[in-house]
Amino acid sequence: MASSNHVTPTNCSWWPISAMDEDGKVTDGEECEEPTAEPKPFNKDRLVLYHWTQSFTSQKVRLVINEKGLVCEERDVSLPLQEHKEPWFMRLNLGEEVPVFLHGDNIISDYNQIIDYLEKNFVGDTVAQLIPDADSPLHDRVQQYRQLLDDLPMDAYTHGCILHPELTTDSMIPKYATAEIRRHLANAATELMKLDHEEPQLTEPYLSKQKKLMAKILDHDNVNYLKKILGELAMVLDQVEAELEKRKLEYQGQKCELWLCGPEFTLADICLGALLHRLKFLGLSKKYWEDGSRPNLQSFFVRVQKRYAFRKVLGDIHTTLLSAVLPNAFRMVKKKPPSFFGASFLMGSLGGMGYFAYWYLKKKYM
């Protein structure tokens, strides 16, 4: 198979225990020693995805995998526990972020290339096609909206809305998260420099990460920049609303379920559904569609949430934060012996979950 900067043929015998243990055990990123027993043969047809549950690009790849009905082994790389900065992961994807996809001897570390790879290599009567054939009139439309929605600066929306909650309404993120993310952002650059000294052979990717991090801090904490990009987001959603209206007129009188580009569910719908889910979580849904300003968008969001793949990957939007915090709290304790920091992290996490559970029940039942 052809390889590129993001598609890397590799011998998988060196794979770290932290990533490949059958029971999900973590070993602080240390590579495996030479086994004394005969190693288990690596299945060339095995699909493995390294991801983090709350990573937006990871979510889109997982949605594609599930919409296509593929069996894929998922390995969680926790960003809050900074597992993506561990040497074994930096070697795995040359310093890039999650997700990373493994199939046979191929490692693919660019999420758009992962999606294209899945579409090209997994086809058939029982496998959903999410990108129409190149000679189909819908192909260009799907790719157009894929590009349009992919170009939106989701990291900036996410970090900016956490850092400036005054611009949101009914955000699912508790207030204490603002102080926490500021603390983590302040410590992240120092931590990267420490890792750089400990692993000098990885100097280039570590420094690259540091530069990207500092640029994000400056941009995402700028409220004027956030207002600007949220205004641009409104224009994109206006275009999507108009496109959904065109589908209603185009297929008027026909008994079929309508999606963004036509009667077939495509990659464009995955991109749009994941976007709306994240905006709802950030507290932007009332600003952009729940106020009645974009009824087609609101109808789309209701329908897409009912799909099996969306329910499996994204779950109930009201428990998104809970699903992110709980595994990390117990993985921290499992990964290292109890300590003051570990206990504080666990207690803080459980306290946050208690606060969130109260908020959710109050909203839903009171």
Short mmCIF file of C-alpha atoms in Angstrom, two decimals:
data_model
loop_
_atom_site.label_atom_id
_atom_site.label_comp_id
_atom_site.label_asym_id
_atom_site.label_seq_id
_atom_site.Cartn_x
_atom_site.Cartn_y
_atom_site.Cartn_z
CA MET A 1 0.00 0.00 0.00
CA ALA A 2 1.19 3.49 -0.74
CA SER A 3 2.58 5.52 2.11
CA SER A 4 2.95 9.25 2.73
CA ASN A 5 3.97 11.55 5.56
CA HIS A 6 0.95 10.34 7.49
CA VAL A 7 0.75 6.74 6.23
CA THR A 8 3.76 4.92 7.60
CA PRO A 9 4.58 1.23 7.01
CA THR A 10 6.01 -0.20 10.22
CA ASN A 11 6.96 -3.40 11.98
CA CYS A 12 4.49 -3.58 14.85
CA SER A 13 6.56 -5.96 17.00
CA TRP A 14 7.88 -2.99 19.02
CA TRP A 15 4.37 -1.88 20.03
CA PRO A 16 4.26 -0.54 23.62
CA ILE A 17 2.35 -2.46 26.29
CA SER A 18 0.55 0.74 27.27
CA ALA A 19 -1.16 0.73 23.90
CA MET A 20 -1.70 -2.94 23.16
CA ASP A 21 -2.43 -4.69 26.47
CA GLU A 22 -5.58 -6.74 26.09
CA ASP A 23 -7.02 -5.52 29.39
CA GLY A 24 -6.12 -1.90 28.77
CA LYS A 25 -3.35 -1.69 31.42
CA VAL A 26 -1.05 1.31 31.25
CA THR A 27 2.70 1.05 31.80
CA ASP A 28 3.85 4.68 31.85
CA GLY A 29 4.74 4.56 28.15
CA GLU A 30 7.67 2.15 28.53
CA GLU A 31 8.41 -0.03 25.52
CA CYS A 32 8.17 -3.80 25.80
CA GLU A 33 11.29 -5.76 26.69
CA GLU A 34 12.11 -8.76 24.51
CA PRO A 35 9.56 -11.41 25.50
CA THR A 36 10.80 -14.65 27.04
CA ALA A 37 7.88 -16.59 25.54
CA GLU A 38 6.95 -16.79 21.88
CA PRO A 39 5.13 -13.55 20.97
CA LYS A 40 1.53 -13.60 19.88
CA PRO A 41 1.37 -13.16 16.08
CA PHE A 42 0.08 -9.79 14.90
CA ASN A 43 -3.13 -9.99 12.91
CA LYS A 44 -2.60 -8.11 9.64
CA ASP A 45 -6.36 -7.54 9.28
CA ARG A 46 -6.68 -6.06 12.75
CA LEU A 47 -7.93 -2.47 12.97
CA VAL A 48 -6.75 -0.38 15.92
CA LEU A 49 -7.64 3.24 16.64
CA TYR A 50 -5.76 5.35 19.16
CA HIS A 51 -8.02 8.19 20.22
CA TRP A 52 -9.39 10.26 23.07
CA THR A 53 -13.14 10.16 23.63
CA GLN A 54 -13.49 13.96 23.76
CA SER A 55 -11.18 14.71 20.83
CA PHE A 56 -13.33 16.21 18.08
CA THR A 57 -11.35 14.64 15.23
CA SER A 58 -11.32 11.31 17.06
CA GLN A 59 -15.09 11.46 17.37
CA LYS A 60 -15.51 11.95 13.62
CA VAL A 61 -13.25 9.00 12.81
CA ARG A 62 -15.10 6.80 15.31
CA LEU A 63 -18.42 7.87 13.75
CA VAL A 64 -17.14 6.87 10.30
CA ILE A 65 -15.97 3.48 11.59
CA ASN A 66 -19.31 2.80 13.25
CA GLU A 67 -21.43 4.08 10.36
CA LYS A 68 -19.50 1.69 8.09
CA GLY A 69 -20.07 -1.13 10.57
CA LEU A 70 -16.37 -2.01 10.94
CA VAL A 71 -14.92 -3.96 13.85
CA CYS A 72 -12.13 -1.82 15.27
CA GLU A 73 -10.16 -2.09 18.49
CA GLU A 74 -10.13 1.26 20.30
CA ARG A 75 -7.29 2.41 22.55
CA ASP A 76 -7.94 5.50 24.65
CA VAL A 77 -5.04 7.97 24.81
CA SER A 78 -6.00 10.32 27.62
CA LEU A 79 -5.16 13.96 26.93
CA PRO A 80 -5.95 15.03 30.54
CA LEU A 81 -3.41 12.46 31.73
CA GLN A 82 -1.03 13.75 29.02
CA GLU A 83 -0.52 10.31 27.52
CA HIS A 84 -0.23 11.93 24.09
CA LYS A 85 3.05 13.51 25.27
CA GLU A 86 4.62 10.21 26.30
CA PRO A 87 7.60 9.07 24.18
CA TRP A 88 5.92 5.89 22.89
CA PHE A 89 3.05 7.91 21.44
CA MET A 90 5.33 10.61 20.01
CA ARG A 91 7.25 7.87 18.20
CA LEU A 92 4.04 6.32 17.00
CA ASN A 93 2.75 9.37 15.16
CA LEU A 94 5.78 11.62 14.73
CA GLY A 95 4.55 14.21 17.19
CA GLU A 96 1.01 14.58 15.83
CA GLU A 97 -2.23 14.43 17.83
CA VAL A 98 -4.90 11.76 18.15
CA PRO A 99 -6.43 9.97 16.36
CA VAL A 100 -3.96 7.45 14.96
CA PHE A 101 -5.16 4.44 12.96
CA LEU A 102 -3.38 1.12 12.54
CA HIS A 103 -4.17 -1.44 9.85
CA GLY A 104 -1.61 -4.13 9.13
CA ASP A 105 1.73 -2.39 8.51
CA ASN A 106 0.17 1.03 8.02
CA ILE A 107 0.06 3.77 10.63
CA ILE A 108 -2.07 6.74 9.61
CA SER A 109 -1.87 9.84 11.79
CA ASP A 110 -3.93 12.42 9.91
CA TYR A 111 -7.65 12.09 10.61
CA ASN A 112 -8.78 13.10 7.11
CA GLN A 113 -6.42 10.56 5.60
CA ILE A 114 -7.79 7.96 8.02
CA ILE A 115 -11.29 8.62 6.70
CA ASP A 116 -10.15 8.47 3.07
CA TYR A 117 -8.28 5.23 3.80
CA LEU A 118 -11.38 3.67 5.36
CA GLU A 119 -13.52 4.70 2.39
CA LYS A 120 -11.03 3.35 -0.14
CA ASN A 121 -10.17 0.07 1.54
CA PHE A 122 -13.45 -0.98 3.15
CA VAL A 123 -16.17 -1.30 0.53
CA GLY A 124 -18.88 -3.77 -0.36
CA ASP A 125 -22.58 -4.43 -0.25
CA THR A 126 -22.60 -4.67 3.55
CA VAL A 127 -20.34 -1.65 4.16
CA ALA A 128 -21.85 1.84 4.05
CA GLN A 129 -20.37 4.21 1.47
CA LEU A 130 -20.03 7.67 2.99
CA ILE A 131 -18.39 9.46 0.05
CA PRO A 132 -20.25 9.04 -3.27
CA ASP A 133 -18.30 7.86 -6.32
CA ALA A 134 -16.33 10.52 -8.15
CA ASP A 135 -18.70 10.37 -11.14
CA SER A 136 -21.75 10.89 -8.93
CA PRO A 137 -23.36 14.35 -8.95
CA LEU A 138 -23.34 14.24 -5.13
CA HIS A 139 -19.58 13.67 -4.83
CA ASP A 140 -18.54 17.30 -5.17
CA ARG A 141 -21.31 18.47 -2.86
CA VAL A 142 -20.27 16.07 -0.10
CA GLN A 143 -16.62 17.04 -0.44
CA GLN A 144 -17.53 20.73 -0.46
CA TYR A 145 -19.35 20.52 2.86
CA ARG A 146 -16.77 18.20 4.31
CA GLN A 147 -14.12 20.84 3.59
CA LEU A 148 -16.29 23.73 4.76
CA LEU A 149 -17.06 22.11 8.12
CA ASP A 150 -13.55 20.71 8.62
CA ASP A 151 -12.06 24.17 8.20
CA LEU A 152 -13.91 25.49 11.26
CA PRO A 153 -11.48 26.12 14.19
CA MET A 154 -13.05 23.69 16.67
CA ASP A 155 -10.16 23.86 19.13
CA ALA A 156 -10.60 27.61 19.34
CA TYR A 157 -14.36 27.29 19.93
CA THR A 158 -13.81 24.68 22.63
CA HIS A 159 -11.01 26.39 24.53
CA GLY A 160 -12.45 29.86 24.00
CA CYS A 161 -15.90 28.96 25.36
CA ILE A 162 -14.36 27.30 28.41
CA LEU A 163 -12.15 30.32 29.06
CA HIS A 164 -14.96 32.81 28.35
CA PRO A 165 -18.20 31.21 29.60
CA GLU A 166 -19.93 34.60 29.50
CA LEU A 167 -20.37 34.07 25.75
CA THR A 168 -22.30 30.81 26.22
CA THR A 169 -25.75 29.77 27.47
CA ASP A 170 -26.41 26.55 29.42
CA SER A 171 -22.93 25.19 28.79
CA MET A 172 -22.41 21.58 29.89
CA ILE A 173 -19.01 22.53 31.32
CA PRO A 174 -18.91 23.34 35.07
CA LYS A 175 -17.53 26.72 36.08
CA TYR A 176 -14.46 25.35 37.83
CA ALA A 177 -13.21 24.05 34.46
CA THR A 178 -12.18 27.59 33.48
CA ALA A 179 -9.64 27.81 36.29
CA GLU A 180 -8.48 24.24 35.62
CA ILE A 181 -7.84 24.75 31.92
CA ARG A 182 -5.92 27.95 32.64
CA ARG A 183 -3.75 26.05 35.10
CA HIS A 184 -3.17 23.18 32.65
CA LEU A 185 -2.32 25.53 29.81
CA ALA A 186 0.17 27.35 32.03
CA ASN A 187 1.87 24.08 33.03
CA ALA A 188 1.82 22.41 29.62
CA ALA A 189 4.71 24.36 28.10
CA THR A 190 6.93 23.63 31.12
CA GLU A 191 6.05 19.95 30.93
CA LEU A 192 6.95 19.78 27.25
CA MET A 193 10.36 21.31 27.94
CA LYS A 194 10.96 18.74 30.69
CA LEU A 195 10.11 15.89 28.33
CA ASP A 196 12.35 17.41 25.69
CA HIS A 197 15.34 17.20 28.06
CA GLU A 198 14.48 13.64 29.07
CA GLU A 199 14.09 12.45 25.44
CA PRO A 200 16.58 14.50 23.34
CA GLN A 201 16.08 12.26 20.30
CA LEU A 202 12.53 13.62 20.08
CA THR A 203 13.55 17.28 20.25
CA GLU A 204 11.93 18.38 17.00
CA PRO A 205 8.40 17.03 17.65
CA TYR A 206 8.45 18.21 21.26
CA LEU A 207 9.45 21.76 20.34
CA SER A 208 6.92 21.74 17.52
CA LYS A 209 4.21 20.85 20.03
CA GLN A 210 5.34 23.64 22.35
CA LYS A 211 5.16 26.29 19.63
CA LYS A 212 1.68 25.14 18.60
CA LEU A 213 0.57 25.17 22.23
CA MET A 214 1.76 28.73 22.87
CA ALA A 215 0.06 29.97 19.70
CA LYS A 216 -3.20 28.34 20.83
CA ILE A 217 -2.98 29.93 24.27
CA LEU A 218 -2.61 33.41 22.82
CA ASP A 219 -5.42 33.01 20.28
CA HIS A 220 -8.00 31.05 22.26
CA ASP A 221 -7.86 33.33 25.30
CA ASN A 222 -8.47 36.42 23.18
CA VAL A 223 -12.17 37.27 23.57
CA ASN A 224 -12.20 39.50 20.49
CA TYR A 225 -10.78 36.69 18.38
CA LEU A 226 -13.41 34.34 19.79
CA LYS A 227 -16.23 36.75 18.92
CA LYS A 228 -14.83 37.08 15.41
CA ILE A 229 -14.71 33.34 14.72
CA LEU A 230 -18.15 32.80 16.27
CA GLY A 231 -19.50 35.41 13.86
CA GLU A 232 -17.90 33.52 10.97
CA LEU A 233 -19.44 30.31 12.32
CA ALA A 234 -22.89 31.92 12.07
CA MET A 235 -22.33 32.55 8.36
CA VAL A 236 -21.34 28.92 7.78
CA LEU A 237 -24.45 27.71 9.61
CA ASP A 238 -26.57 30.05 7.48
CA GLN A 239 -25.14 28.34 4.39
CA VAL A 240 -25.90 24.90 5.86
CA GLU A 241 -29.44 25.98 6.76
CA ALA A 242 -30.00 27.14 3.18
CA GLU A 243 -28.63 23.85 1.81
CA LEU A 244 -31.00 21.83 4.02
CA GLU A 245 -33.88 23.97 2.74
CA LYS A 246 -32.84 23.17 -0.84
CA ARG A 247 -33.08 19.45 -0.08
CA LYS A 248 -36.68 19.91 1.13
CA LEU A 249 -37.65 21.68 -2.09
CA GLU A 250 -35.65 19.29 -4.30
CA TYR A 251 -37.34 16.17 -2.88
CA GLN A 252 -40.71 17.68 -2.09
CA GLY A 253 -43.46 15.06 -2.17
CA GLN A 254 -41.03 12.13 -2.11
CA LYS A 255 -41.05 9.71 0.80
CA CYS A 256 -37.41 9.65 1.82
CA GLU A 257 -35.27 10.83 4.72
CA LEU A 258 -33.33 13.93 3.76
CA TRP A 259 -29.80 14.76 4.80
CA LEU A 260 -27.44 17.60 3.99
CA CYS A 261 -26.49 16.50 0.48
CA GLY A 262 -29.43 14.29 -0.46
CA PRO A 263 -31.43 11.24 0.64
CA GLU A 264 -28.29 9.24 1.52
CA PHE A 265 -26.42 9.71 4.80
CA THR A 266 -22.85 10.79 3.97
CA LEU A 267 -19.61 12.03 5.46
CA ALA A 268 -20.96 15.59 5.27
CA ASP A 269 -23.69 14.58 7.74
CA ILE A 270 -21.11 13.09 10.10
CA CYS A 271 -19.16 16.34 10.03
CA LEU A 272 -22.28 18.42 10.63
CA GLY A 273 -23.67 16.15 13.35
CA ALA A 274 -20.38 16.11 15.26
CA LEU A 275 -20.16 19.91 14.97
CA LEU A 276 -23.65 20.48 16.35
CA HIS A 277 -23.03 18.03 19.19
CA ARG A 278 -19.90 19.95 20.23
CA LEU A 279 -21.64 23.34 19.94
CA LYS A 280 -24.48 22.07 22.12
CA PHE A 281 -21.97 20.86 24.72
CA LEU A 282 -20.23 24.26 24.72
CA GLY A 283 -23.48 26.14 25.29
CA LEU A 284 -23.87 27.63 21.81
CA SER A 285 -27.00 25.79 20.61
CA LYS A 286 -29.45 28.43 21.82
CA LYS A 287 -27.47 31.08 20.00
CA TYR A 288 -27.37 29.23 16.69
CA TRP A 289 -30.50 27.09 16.28
CA GLU A 290 -32.57 26.51 19.40
CA ASP A 291 -33.81 30.10 19.25
CA GLY A 292 -35.80 29.14 16.13
CA SER A 293 -33.50 31.01 13.74
CA ARG A 294 -32.43 27.86 11.87
CA PRO A 295 -35.28 25.31 11.99
CA ASN A 296 -33.74 22.95 9.42
CA LEU A 297 -30.58 22.75 11.49
CA GLN A 298 -32.59 22.00 14.60
CA SER A 299 -34.53 19.23 12.83
CA PHE A 300 -31.29 17.75 11.48
CA PHE A 301 -29.74 17.65 14.96
CA VAL A 302 -32.75 15.87 16.45
CA ARG A 303 -32.65 13.20 13.72
CA VAL A 304 -28.90 12.62 13.66
CA GLN A 305 -28.77 12.03 17.41
CA LYS A 306 -31.11 9.04 16.95
CA ARG A 307 -28.69 7.17 14.70
CA TYR A 308 -27.06 4.13 16.27
CA ALA A 309 -23.51 5.25 15.52
CA PHE A 310 -24.08 8.65 17.12
CA ARG A 311 -25.65 7.14 20.22
CA LYS A 312 -22.77 4.68 20.53
CA VAL A 313 -19.92 7.13 19.96
CA LEU A 314 -21.25 10.36 21.46
CA GLY A 315 -23.89 9.06 23.87
CA ASP A 316 -26.22 11.33 25.83
CA ILE A 317 -24.91 14.86 25.48
CA HIS A 318 -25.78 15.57 29.13
CA THR A 319 -23.28 12.92 30.30
CA THR A 320 -20.42 13.88 27.96
CA LEU A 321 -18.34 15.45 30.71
CA LEU A 322 -19.04 12.57 33.07
CA SER A 323 -17.79 10.03 30.52
CA ALA A 324 -14.57 12.03 30.10
CA VAL A 325 -13.80 12.51 33.81
CA LEU A 326 -14.66 9.13 35.32
CA PRO A 327 -12.26 6.88 33.32
CA ASN A 328 -9.38 9.33 33.84
CA ALA A 329 -9.90 9.48 37.61
CA PHE A 330 -9.61 5.73 38.03
CA ARG A 331 -6.89 5.32 35.41
CA MET A 332 -4.78 7.79 37.40
CA VAL A 333 -5.11 5.62 40.50
CA LYS A 334 -4.49 2.42 38.51
CA LYS A 335 -1.48 3.81 36.71
CA LYS A 336 0.41 4.94 39.83
CA PRO A 337 0.31 4.12 43.54
CA PRO A 338 -1.95 6.42 45.61
CA SER A 339 -0.31 9.72 46.39
CA PHE A 340 -1.39 13.12 47.55
CA PHE A 341 -1.72 14.26 43.93
CA GLY A 342 -3.53 11.10 42.87
CA ALA A 343 -5.94 11.32 45.76
CA SER A 344 -6.55 15.01 45.12
CA PHE A 345 -7.19 14.33 41.44
CA LEU A 346 -9.63 11.53 42.25
CA MET A 347 -11.49 13.49 44.92
CA GLY A 348 -11.65 16.55 42.70
CA SER A 349 -12.96 14.46 39.81
CA LEU A 350 -15.60 12.77 41.95
CA GLY A 351 -16.60 16.13 43.39
CA GLY A 352 -16.96 17.53 39.90
CA MET A 353 -19.06 14.55 38.86
CA GLY A 354 -21.31 15.07 41.87
CA TYR A 355 -21.77 18.71 40.90
CA PHE A 356 -22.47 17.76 37.30
CA ALA A 357 -24.94 15.01 38.27
CA TYR A 358 -26.86 17.49 40.43
CA TRP A 359 -26.92 20.05 37.62
CA TYR A 360 -28.12 17.47 35.10
CA LEU A 361 -30.91 16.10 37.31
CA LYS A 362 -32.02 19.61 38.17
CA LYS A 363 -32.23 20.56 34.51
CA LYS A 364 -34.05 17.40 33.50
CA TYR A 365 -36.49 16.82 36.31
CA MET A 366 -36.97 20.05 38.28
#
